[in-house]
Phi, psi and omega in degrees: 000130181287157180272128178293155178289321177230147159246125180251120182256123183238097174282146181211148176215108178055043177232041180305321185289342177262338186305315182301322179295317177301312179295320177304318184294339175277313187286340177282355184294333176075025177256130182280163174057055179251125176264118179254124183241120175254123179251111179276111184270054176080036182293154177235022185245022177081026182304313182303316181292327178295317180294317180297319179293323180294312181297322182290317183290317187258354177072024179263142173273126177232132176276106181252135176222140176245140178219162176297148184300120182226001178097170186295323181296314178296324180293316179296320181294321174300316176301318181296324180293340178261349188286134179243351186292153174296325178242144181242125179236154180237142179216116176291151190287349177255004181261167179224142169266148175268155182301140177092000183298308187290325179291324178295319179294316178303320179296323176298310179295327177290325185266342176235092188297333182275001182293129175261330183209151177236133173241154182215173187272171180202161166268160175232130181239146176235119182046050175067022175237133179291123181242347178205122181281335184213113175300316180302310183300320183296326181271355181084016180270103182242126179257104191302325183267359177054043175218163180306132180200159179301146176298122182298134180288334181231143347289153180283084185300341180289350173279346179264319179193161176300119191280001177203164180279147181300329179287357178248030180240132170226127185232148178288151180299320184290323180290327179304325183293340179286344187279353182085173183239141351288157183298317176248130185289105184289352175279354178255101178298330173230170177071359182295329179284326174295318176301316178301314180300317183296316180295322181294316179296326183291323191247358186229156170273113185257129180253135179265124169261111188292349183291149173273117187247358185210161172241116180267118184246141176234134180228145177274072187253009177085002181270345182272069185294124180075006184228111172297159177300142177305139181090354177258156184294136175263125176292159182308320181297321180287316179304318182298313180297315180300314178300318179299321180287323175298318178302317183297314185290329180276336170294318177294322180296319182292336177280355176279134180271146171103006174293142172306145183304322184288344184273326187308312180302327181292322176295315180300317181295319177298320179295317182293318180297322180295319178297320180290322177293323176301310182295322181301329189255013171289145180214161179078192184269343180278144181231043182301128178096340181296315183301316180300316181299314181299313181296320180298322179289322180291324182294335179262008175083013180269068187296317181297316180296321177298319180296314182293319181296317180293316182295317178296320184291330182265343184281156173301152184301329184294336182249002182296325181302330179299319180285314190290316184293320179291324180294320183287330174295321177292324181294322179294323177295321178301316181295317181300318182283328183276342180261349177288140178231144178302143180277000000 
């Protein structure tokens, strides 16, 4: 059996009404030998029938698999276990690719032999309204010559937020093997794609394709379990959970050997800020998780951060801002002084 040029992994949960558009955006790319894998993560909306009907009407082969609901990480891992392509791409079932995406990526891989992965720009839409014309611009990722080039190591934008959408990532099958198993951390209900990106940046040569290749769409359709829509207020309980997961991914990042010296302080700062945000959003009499945060900061020698986390976590909500605001100001000063180099 010949190796496909691409394997496209589409995890889905109760998004049958969006799937045909997502599939259309793959098949209009005009690239031969593409393996399309749809992983149904326990949908109850007739997804299987929609896939069967789509394949019958359009004559496209789709590798469909259904599993018990396990979340996006488990679904993507299942898709990866089935992937045979030289290149691996991801597409969420409510997102769309623009025409020419795959050919542009193939051109990058053909012209930059050392490329392990290609990332590209995207628009972001909320309930069919454009809210961001450029994910890259929003994150501060600017390519001066507006042509494919390696991802700049500084500033490490990935310590602030995932610098690109998962549907704008294509990675070689061989490079994927360097990231370890499982590829996506199933213990992270959210942030597993950010964790994947960090490990990829650490071990791969990533090329930035400045073109906008996808439309990232968000709908208030009930599938974002435990996650409010981006841009909407997050209650303290959600902020606390999200901060705890960010702490974990930066704890993992800090344990990776081989980061450039100038990047390390940014990872440390991101980890400390996550710990402080976790403490800031504790409520009630329980302080579950606080001790682990404090011990973690102490173990890496971040004594001031440990003190702030403990004080903020134990203090009444009315006085927490006194700890968090001063600590964050000192943290920003620390980054500025440790990342400056003589000219």
